[in-house]
Amino acid sequence: MQISHRLLLSGGAAIGAAGAAVAPAGAETLNLSITIPRLSVAEYHRPYVAIWIEREGAAARTLSVWYDVDKRGGEGTKWLNEVRQWWRASGRGMKFPADGVSGATRAPGVQKIAFVTGKGPVGTLTPGNYTLVVEAAREVGGREVVRLPFAWPPKPGATVQAKGSTELGALSLSFAK
């Protein structure tokens, strides 16, 4: 089984299931930080979140989808179409749970996820302009999409930042070898 998601340590190193540093030689790591805001509402539900990469003239690549994976009989997938832009871009053609892509919804706070080029859902990126897209939709709540444009290959130490206004907070995409 290939694991594409990595746990980020405080120093920024990525570790895999065995606990050792994992990355193919010469690979770039896309480090994504997503803030899910704590909302003061009567009925709070964790958002469904989809993360994908777009490039003009190419099919969207789904990197991660956070949804209620624990619902009996796959009932959590019933609401994935509410993450509308992602659903139209690539979600409707997927089968869930998707190995290396599906994950549980996340609690409010800063969530960190890393993707290694050449492995898992990110695959190989050819030179050009891309957009990493994060969309969140929440039951009895709103929907929001934030776009982080970047050029590939990135300049050393490059970081792209954006901020949502309701369902998403600060987002940061950085690149490391």
XYZ file of N, CA and C in Angstrom:
531
model
N 0.847 -1.175 0.000
C 0.000 0.000 0.000
C 0.890 1.234 0.000
N 0.634 2.150 -0.863
C 1.433 3.367 -0.963
C 0.758 4.469 -0.160
N 1.495 5.100 0.733
C 0.952 6.174 1.554
C 1.449 7.483 0.993
N 0.517 8.363 0.613
C 0.919 9.632 0.014
C 0.873 10.772 1.012
N 0.126 10.619 2.092
C 0.041 11.680 3.085
C 1.153 11.464 4.107
N 1.714 12.531 4.593
C 2.782 12.447 5.579
C 2.421 13.306 6.782
N 2.874 12.887 7.943
C 2.718 13.673 9.138
C 3.880 14.642 9.195
N 3.601 15.931 9.383
C 4.669 16.919 9.441
C 5.114 17.111 10.876
N 6.390 17.017 11.088
C 6.955 17.281 12.401
C 7.181 18.777 12.542
N 7.412 19.254 13.743
C 7.574 20.690 13.960
C 8.713 21.279 13.140
N 9.716 20.522 12.816
C 10.819 21.027 12.003
C 10.533 20.979 10.513
N 9.367 20.472 10.128
C 8.990 20.430 8.725
C 9.339 19.124 8.023
N 9.992 18.186 8.719
C 10.338 16.912 8.089
C 9.078 16.076 7.930
N 9.014 15.310 6.873
C 7.870 14.441 6.637
C 8.242 13.034 7.060
N 7.324 12.355 7.747
C 7.574 10.968 8.107
C 6.436 10.115 7.584
N 6.747 8.887 7.264
C 5.739 7.952 6.786
C 5.359 6.992 7.896
N 4.710 5.911 7.522
C 4.202 4.956 8.492
C 5.310 4.311 9.304
N 6.478 4.106 8.733
C 7.572 3.449 9.452
C 8.316 4.405 10.369
N 8.056 5.715 10.247
C 8.695 6.686 11.121
C 9.974 7.263 10.552
N 10.448 6.802 9.420
C 11.666 7.326 8.819
C 11.315 8.393 7.796
N 12.268 9.271 7.519
C 12.037 10.299 6.499
C 11.775 9.612 5.171
N 10.763 10.088 4.445
C 10.344 9.447 3.208
C 10.269 10.478 2.096
N 10.992 10.264 1.016
C 10.899 11.100 -0.183
C 11.844 10.523 -1.223
N 11.377 10.383 -2.459
C 12.276 9.895 -3.484
C 13.365 10.933 -3.759
N 14.524 10.478 -4.203
C 15.635 11.389 -4.484
C 15.195 12.462 -5.464
N 15.482 13.719 -5.161
C 15.154 14.834 -6.037
C 13.697 15.252 -5.985
N 12.883 14.615 -5.149
C 11.459 14.942 -5.078
C 11.245 16.248 -4.341
N 10.220 16.946 -4.742
C 9.783 18.146 -4.044
C 8.596 17.760 -3.174
N 8.474 18.410 -2.045
C 7.334 18.215 -1.173
C 6.506 19.480 -1.167
N 5.208 19.330 -1.369
C 4.267 20.433 -1.270
C 3.687 20.367 0.131
N 4.017 21.354 0.959
C 3.539 21.411 2.337
C 2.361 22.367 2.399
N 1.209 21.856 2.765
C -0.005 22.655 2.811
C -0.490 22.786 4.241
N -0.765 24.012 4.639
C -1.325 24.306 5.952
C -2.692 24.933 5.730
N -3.708 24.353 6.346
C -5.089 24.826 6.209
C -5.630 25.124 7.598
N -6.152 26.314 7.777
C -6.792 26.646 9.046
C -8.295 26.481 8.891
N -8.858 25.616 9.725
C -10.308 25.476 9.795
C -10.742 26.310 10.991
N -11.478 27.394 10.734
C -11.824 28.291 11.839
C -12.822 27.673 12.811
N -12.717 28.104 14.056
C -13.690 27.713 15.078
C -14.844 28.698 14.950
N -16.004 28.194 14.572
C -17.164 29.049 14.360
C -18.093 28.980 15.566
N -18.642 30.114 15.927
C -19.567 30.191 17.046
C -20.989 30.147 16.481
N -21.479 28.929 16.260
C -22.810 28.727 15.698
C -23.563 27.713 16.551
N -24.887 27.728 16.453
C -25.716 26.840 17.267
C -25.471 25.367 16.951
N -25.339 25.033 15.672
C -25.148 23.642 15.257
C -23.900 23.561 14.387
N -22.792 23.105 14.979
C -21.533 23.043 14.245
C -21.275 21.627 13.743
N -20.912 21.525 12.479
C -20.485 20.267 11.877
C -19.128 20.505 11.237
N -18.236 19.540 11.367
C -16.939 19.656 10.701
C -17.146 19.692 9.187
N -16.354 20.514 8.493
C -16.552 20.623 7.048
C -15.995 19.433 6.288
N -16.631 19.147 5.158
C -16.050 18.263 4.164
C -15.074 19.145 3.392
N -13.882 18.643 3.119
C -12.853 19.436 2.438
C -12.274 18.612 1.293
N -12.115 19.262 0.145
C -11.459 18.624 -1.002
C -10.268 19.493 -1.389
N -9.160 18.836 -1.726
C -7.932 19.515 -2.135
C -7.540 18.921 -3.478
N -7.311 19.790 -4.465
C -6.937 19.291 -5.785
C -6.051 20.291 -6.505
N -5.415 19.795 -7.568
C -4.553 20.639 -8.407
C -5.191 20.753 -9.780
N -5.183 21.981 -10.292
C -5.679 22.255 -11.640
C -4.548 22.806 -12.487
N -4.615 22.500 -13.773
C -3.719 23.080 -14.764
C -4.515 23.201 -16.048
N -4.438 24.349 -16.682
C -5.202 24.571 -17.899
C -4.887 23.484 -18.926
N -5.936 22.910 -19.482
C -5.770 21.882 -20.503
C -5.535 20.480 -19.965
N -5.545 20.315 -18.653
C -5.308 18.997 -18.044
C -6.437 18.671 -17.066
N -6.634 17.402 -16.828
C -7.655 16.975 -15.867
C -7.217 17.349 -14.450
N -8.185 17.706 -13.621
C -7.898 18.019 -12.218
C -7.402 16.766 -11.511
N -6.482 16.936 -10.560
C -5.955 15.818 -9.767
C -6.392 15.998 -8.318
N -7.220 15.100 -7.832
C -7.653 15.146 -6.435
C -6.504 14.657 -5.566
N -6.122 15.481 -4.581
C -5.041 15.114 -3.673
C -5.563 14.545 -2.360
N -6.665 15.114 -1.856
C -7.197 14.657 -0.583
C -8.656 15.064 -0.460
N -9.447 14.207 0.185
C -10.849 14.503 0.458
C -11.125 14.093 1.900
N -11.577 15.067 2.697
C -11.915 14.807 4.101
C -13.425 14.780 4.219
N -13.963 13.655 4.656
C -15.408 13.521 4.814
C -15.687 12.553 5.950
N -16.953 12.328 6.236
C -17.350 11.468 7.344
C -17.217 10.007 6.924
N -15.981 9.505 6.998
C -15.686 8.147 6.538
C -16.266 7.073 7.454
N -16.634 7.424 8.689
C -17.111 6.434 9.654
C -18.608 6.152 9.594
N -19.343 6.854 8.757
C -20.790 6.595 8.682
C -21.034 5.201 8.118
N -22.014 4.517 8.695
C -22.349 3.154 8.284
C -22.717 3.083 6.805
N -22.282 2.022 6.166
C -22.657 1.761 4.785
C -22.195 2.811 3.795
N -21.130 3.542 4.120
C -20.619 4.563 3.213
C -21.526 5.773 3.091
N -22.420 5.963 4.074
C -23.384 7.063 4.045
C -22.721 8.438 3.963
N -21.478 8.566 4.449
C -20.767 9.853 4.396
C -20.500 10.326 2.982
N -20.403 9.400 2.036
C -20.141 9.786 0.646
C -21.355 10.448 0.010
N -22.522 10.261 0.592
C -23.762 10.819 0.050
C -23.682 12.335 -0.105
N -22.912 12.996 0.750
C -22.861 14.459 0.766
C -21.631 15.024 0.072
N -20.799 14.171 -0.511
C -19.600 14.684 -1.187
C -19.928 15.634 -2.336
N -21.069 15.443 -2.963
C -21.431 16.332 -4.068
C -21.724 17.759 -3.616
N -21.801 17.986 -2.304
C -21.970 19.343 -1.775
C -20.668 20.142 -1.844
N -19.564 19.449 -2.039
C -18.284 20.129 -2.287
C -18.272 20.316 -3.813
N -19.070 21.265 -4.258
C -19.534 21.337 -5.648
C -18.466 21.536 -6.712
N -17.556 22.480 -6.511
C -16.560 22.717 -7.570
C -15.654 21.515 -7.743
N -15.224 20.921 -6.629
C -14.394 19.713 -6.714
C -15.192 18.576 -7.361
N -16.457 18.424 -6.958
C -17.292 17.348 -7.479
C -17.366 17.431 -9.002
N -17.551 18.643 -9.520
C -17.635 18.824 -10.966
C -16.277 18.617 -11.634
N -15.202 19.027 -10.955
C -13.857 18.928 -11.541
C -13.372 17.487 -11.612
N -13.590 16.692 -10.546
C -13.085 15.318 -10.589
C -13.764 14.358 -9.627
N -14.523 14.837 -8.671
C -15.087 13.972 -7.643
C -16.096 12.961 -8.121
N -16.949 13.355 -9.062
C -18.030 12.459 -9.472
C -17.522 11.188 -10.149
N -16.295 11.197 -10.642
C -15.747 10.023 -11.298
C -14.961 9.114 -10.366
N -14.904 9.453 -9.086
C -14.106 8.669 -8.137
C -14.964 7.658 -7.386
N -14.309 6.621 -6.890
C -14.952 5.647 -6.009
C -14.353 5.829 -4.622
N -15.215 5.794 -3.599
C -14.765 6.034 -2.233
C -15.029 4.845 -1.352
N -14.169 4.623 -0.356
C -12.977 5.410 -0.045
C -11.894 5.207 -1.099
N -11.149 6.257 -1.364
C -10.066 6.223 -2.343
C -8.742 6.099 -1.598
N -8.000 5.036 -1.862
C -6.744 4.767 -1.168
C -5.768 5.926 -1.330
N -5.250 6.425 -0.218
C -4.276 7.503 -0.236
C -4.878 8.877 -0.443
N -6.211 8.965 -0.590
C -6.876 10.249 -0.833
C -7.922 10.530 0.239
N -8.719 9.538 0.604
C -9.796 9.724 1.573
C -9.256 9.879 2.987
N -9.941 10.712 3.750
C -9.589 10.881 5.152
C -10.767 11.448 5.914
N -10.698 11.347 7.226
C -11.774 11.842 8.077
C -11.789 13.366 8.108
N -12.956 13.923 8.419
C -13.068 15.363 8.589
C -12.113 15.790 9.702
N -11.752 17.057 9.696
C -10.780 17.562 10.672
C -11.434 18.608 11.579
N -10.934 18.670 12.793
C -11.434 19.624 13.787
C -10.921 21.026 13.488
N -11.570 22.044 14.061
C -11.060 23.407 13.907
C -9.606 23.497 14.378
N -8.855 24.350 13.720
C -7.441 24.538 14.030
C -6.617 24.432 12.769
N -5.304 24.452 12.935
C -4.388 24.364 11.802
C -4.169 22.893 11.470
N -4.413 22.542 10.223
C -4.229 21.179 9.727
C -3.096 21.204 8.714
N -2.146 20.295 8.850
C -0.996 20.252 7.941
C -0.987 18.930 7.189
N -0.687 19.042 5.903
C -0.641 17.863 5.053
C 0.462 18.094 4.023
N 1.159 17.043 3.650
C 2.254 17.161 2.688
C 2.057 16.154 1.564
N 2.461 16.553 0.373
C 2.374 15.704 -0.807
C 3.746 15.669 -1.457
N 4.224 14.490 -1.789
C 5.536 14.330 -2.401
C 5.341 14.117 -3.901
N 6.048 14.924 -4.707
C 5.929 14.774 -6.156
C 6.500 13.428 -6.583
N 5.898 12.880 -7.620
C 6.330 11.588 -8.125
C 5.712 10.416 -7.398
N 4.936 10.683 -6.342
C 4.305 9.626 -5.557
C 2.848 9.978 -5.324
N 2.036 8.960 -5.157
C 0.646 9.164 -4.770
C -0.145 10.045 -5.726
N -1.121 10.743 -5.198
C -2.053 11.470 -6.065
C -1.461 12.678 -6.787
N -0.378 13.246 -6.274
C 0.183 14.429 -6.944
C 0.917 14.036 -8.221
N 1.499 12.866 -8.252
C 2.200 12.397 -9.445
C 3.337 13.315 -9.857
N 3.631 13.307 -11.143
C 4.705 14.141 -11.684
C 4.102 15.430 -12.223
N 4.733 16.537 -11.906
C 4.284 17.836 -12.408
C 5.255 18.311 -13.472
N 4.744 18.628 -14.644
C 5.574 19.174 -15.710
C 5.643 20.687 -15.529
N 6.681 21.339 -16.035
C 6.795 22.788 -15.861
C 5.553 23.514 -16.370
N 5.141 24.541 -15.620
C 3.976 25.324 -16.005
C 3.303 25.957 -14.819
N 2.151 26.540 -15.073
C 1.366 27.211 -14.037
C 0.239 26.308 -13.555
N 0.112 26.192 -12.236
C -0.871 25.345 -11.590
C -1.653 26.156 -10.565
N -2.744 25.584 -10.118
C -3.502 26.141 -8.998
C -3.843 25.003 -8.059
N -3.477 25.146 -6.794
C -3.914 24.208 -5.771
C -5.207 24.803 -5.220
N -6.262 24.010 -5.207
C -7.574 24.491 -4.800
C -8.021 23.745 -3.548
N -8.565 24.501 -2.586
C -9.118 23.926 -1.366
C -10.567 24.389 -1.279
N -11.485 23.432 -1.165
C -12.909 23.764 -1.038
C -13.450 23.100 0.219
N -14.237 23.859 0.977
C -14.857 23.342 2.192
C -16.359 23.586 2.125
N -17.136 22.607 2.560
C -18.588 22.740 2.648
C -19.013 22.105 3.967
N -19.933 22.777 4.639
C -20.341 22.317 5.961
C -21.854 22.225 6.040
N -22.326 21.087 6.618
C -23.756 20.919 6.847
C -24.257 22.030 7.761
N -25.391 22.601 7.442
C -25.972 23.726 8.169
C -24.945 24.868 8.220
N -24.209 25.024 7.155
C -23.189 26.064 7.089
C -23.007 26.520 5.666
N -21.844 27.023 5.402
C -21.568 27.572 4.085
C -20.630 26.710 3.270
N -20.151 27.332 2.216
C -19.238 26.686 1.274
C -18.224 27.745 0.886
N -16.980 27.343 0.721
C -15.949 28.298 0.332
C -14.848 27.602 -0.459
N -14.316 28.327 -1.435
C -13.223 27.841 -2.266
C -12.089 28.857 -2.191
N -10.865 28.367 -1.957
C -9.675 29.228 -1.943
C -8.677 28.639 -2.924
N -8.093 29.503 -3.754
C -7.140 29.090 -4.788
C -5.747 29.612 -4.469
N -4.761 28.734 -4.649
C -3.355 29.072 -4.423
C -2.584 28.817 -5.718
N -2.395 29.840 -6.556
C -1.670 29.652 -7.816
C -0.160 29.521 -7.568
N 0.492 28.657 -8.359
C 1.941 28.511 -8.233
C 2.535 28.075 -9.564
N 3.798 28.371 -9.750
C 4.533 27.964 -10.953
C 5.373 26.740 -10.610
N 5.474 25.818 -11.569
C 6.281 24.621 -11.369
C 7.390 24.589 -12.400
N 8.627 24.354 -12.062
C 9.109 24.077 -10.717
C 9.157 25.362 -9.887
N 9.014 25.219 -8.575
C 8.992 26.402 -7.710
C 10.400 26.930 -7.462
N 10.468 28.204 -7.116
C 11.747 28.784 -6.696
C 12.045 28.263 -5.297
N 13.322 28.075 -4.960
C 13.662 27.570 -3.622
C 13.044 28.437 -2.521
N 12.404 27.787 -1.576
C 11.800 28.496 -0.445
C 10.499 29.211 -0.775
N 9.943 28.989 -1.962
C 8.714 29.681 -2.360
C 7.551 29.300 -1.447
N 6.699 30.282 -1.164
C 5.497 30.079 -0.369
C 4.362 30.880 -0.999
N 3.190 30.277 -1.068
C 1.988 30.951 -1.560
C 0.993 30.960 -0.415
N 0.377 32.121 -0.165
C -0.578 32.225 0.938
C -1.887 32.828 0.456
N -2.961 32.455 1.116
C -4.279 33.000 0.831
C -5.094 32.882 2.114
N -6.228 33.524 2.121
C -7.068 33.473 3.315
C -8.528 33.385 2.914
N -9.225 32.455 3.543
C -10.657 32.341 3.350
C -11.366 33.353 4.229
N -12.685 33.436 4.081
C -13.418 34.418 4.881
C -14.492 33.805 5.771
N -14.892 32.553 5.510
C -15.932 31.944 6.339
C -15.569 30.522 6.758
N -15.607 29.586 5.837
C -15.383 28.170 6.145
C -13.909 27.794 6.215
N -13.052 28.624 5.646
C -11.605 28.400 5.668
C -10.926 29.640 6.209
N -9.830 29.440 6.913
C -9.027 30.551 7.406
C -7.784 30.691 6.536
N -6.643 30.904 7.175
C -5.385 31.074 6.464
C -4.938 29.759 5.823
N -4.423 29.868 4.592
C -3.860 28.733 3.882
C -2.454 29.100 3.437
N -1.557 28.137 3.494
C -0.176 28.367 3.079
C 0.336 27.125 2.359
N 0.951 27.355 1.203
C 1.551 26.279 0.425
C 3.016 26.609 0.259
N 3.892 25.732 0.776
C 5.335 25.939 0.632
C 5.942 24.702 -0.009
N 7.138 24.882 -0.531
C 7.816 23.822 -1.284
C 9.165 23.541 -0.650
N 9.526 22.268 -0.559
C 10.795 21.871 0.023
C 11.330 20.649 -0.709
N 12.642 20.483 -0.711
C 13.276 19.289 -1.285
C 13.227 18.191 -0.287
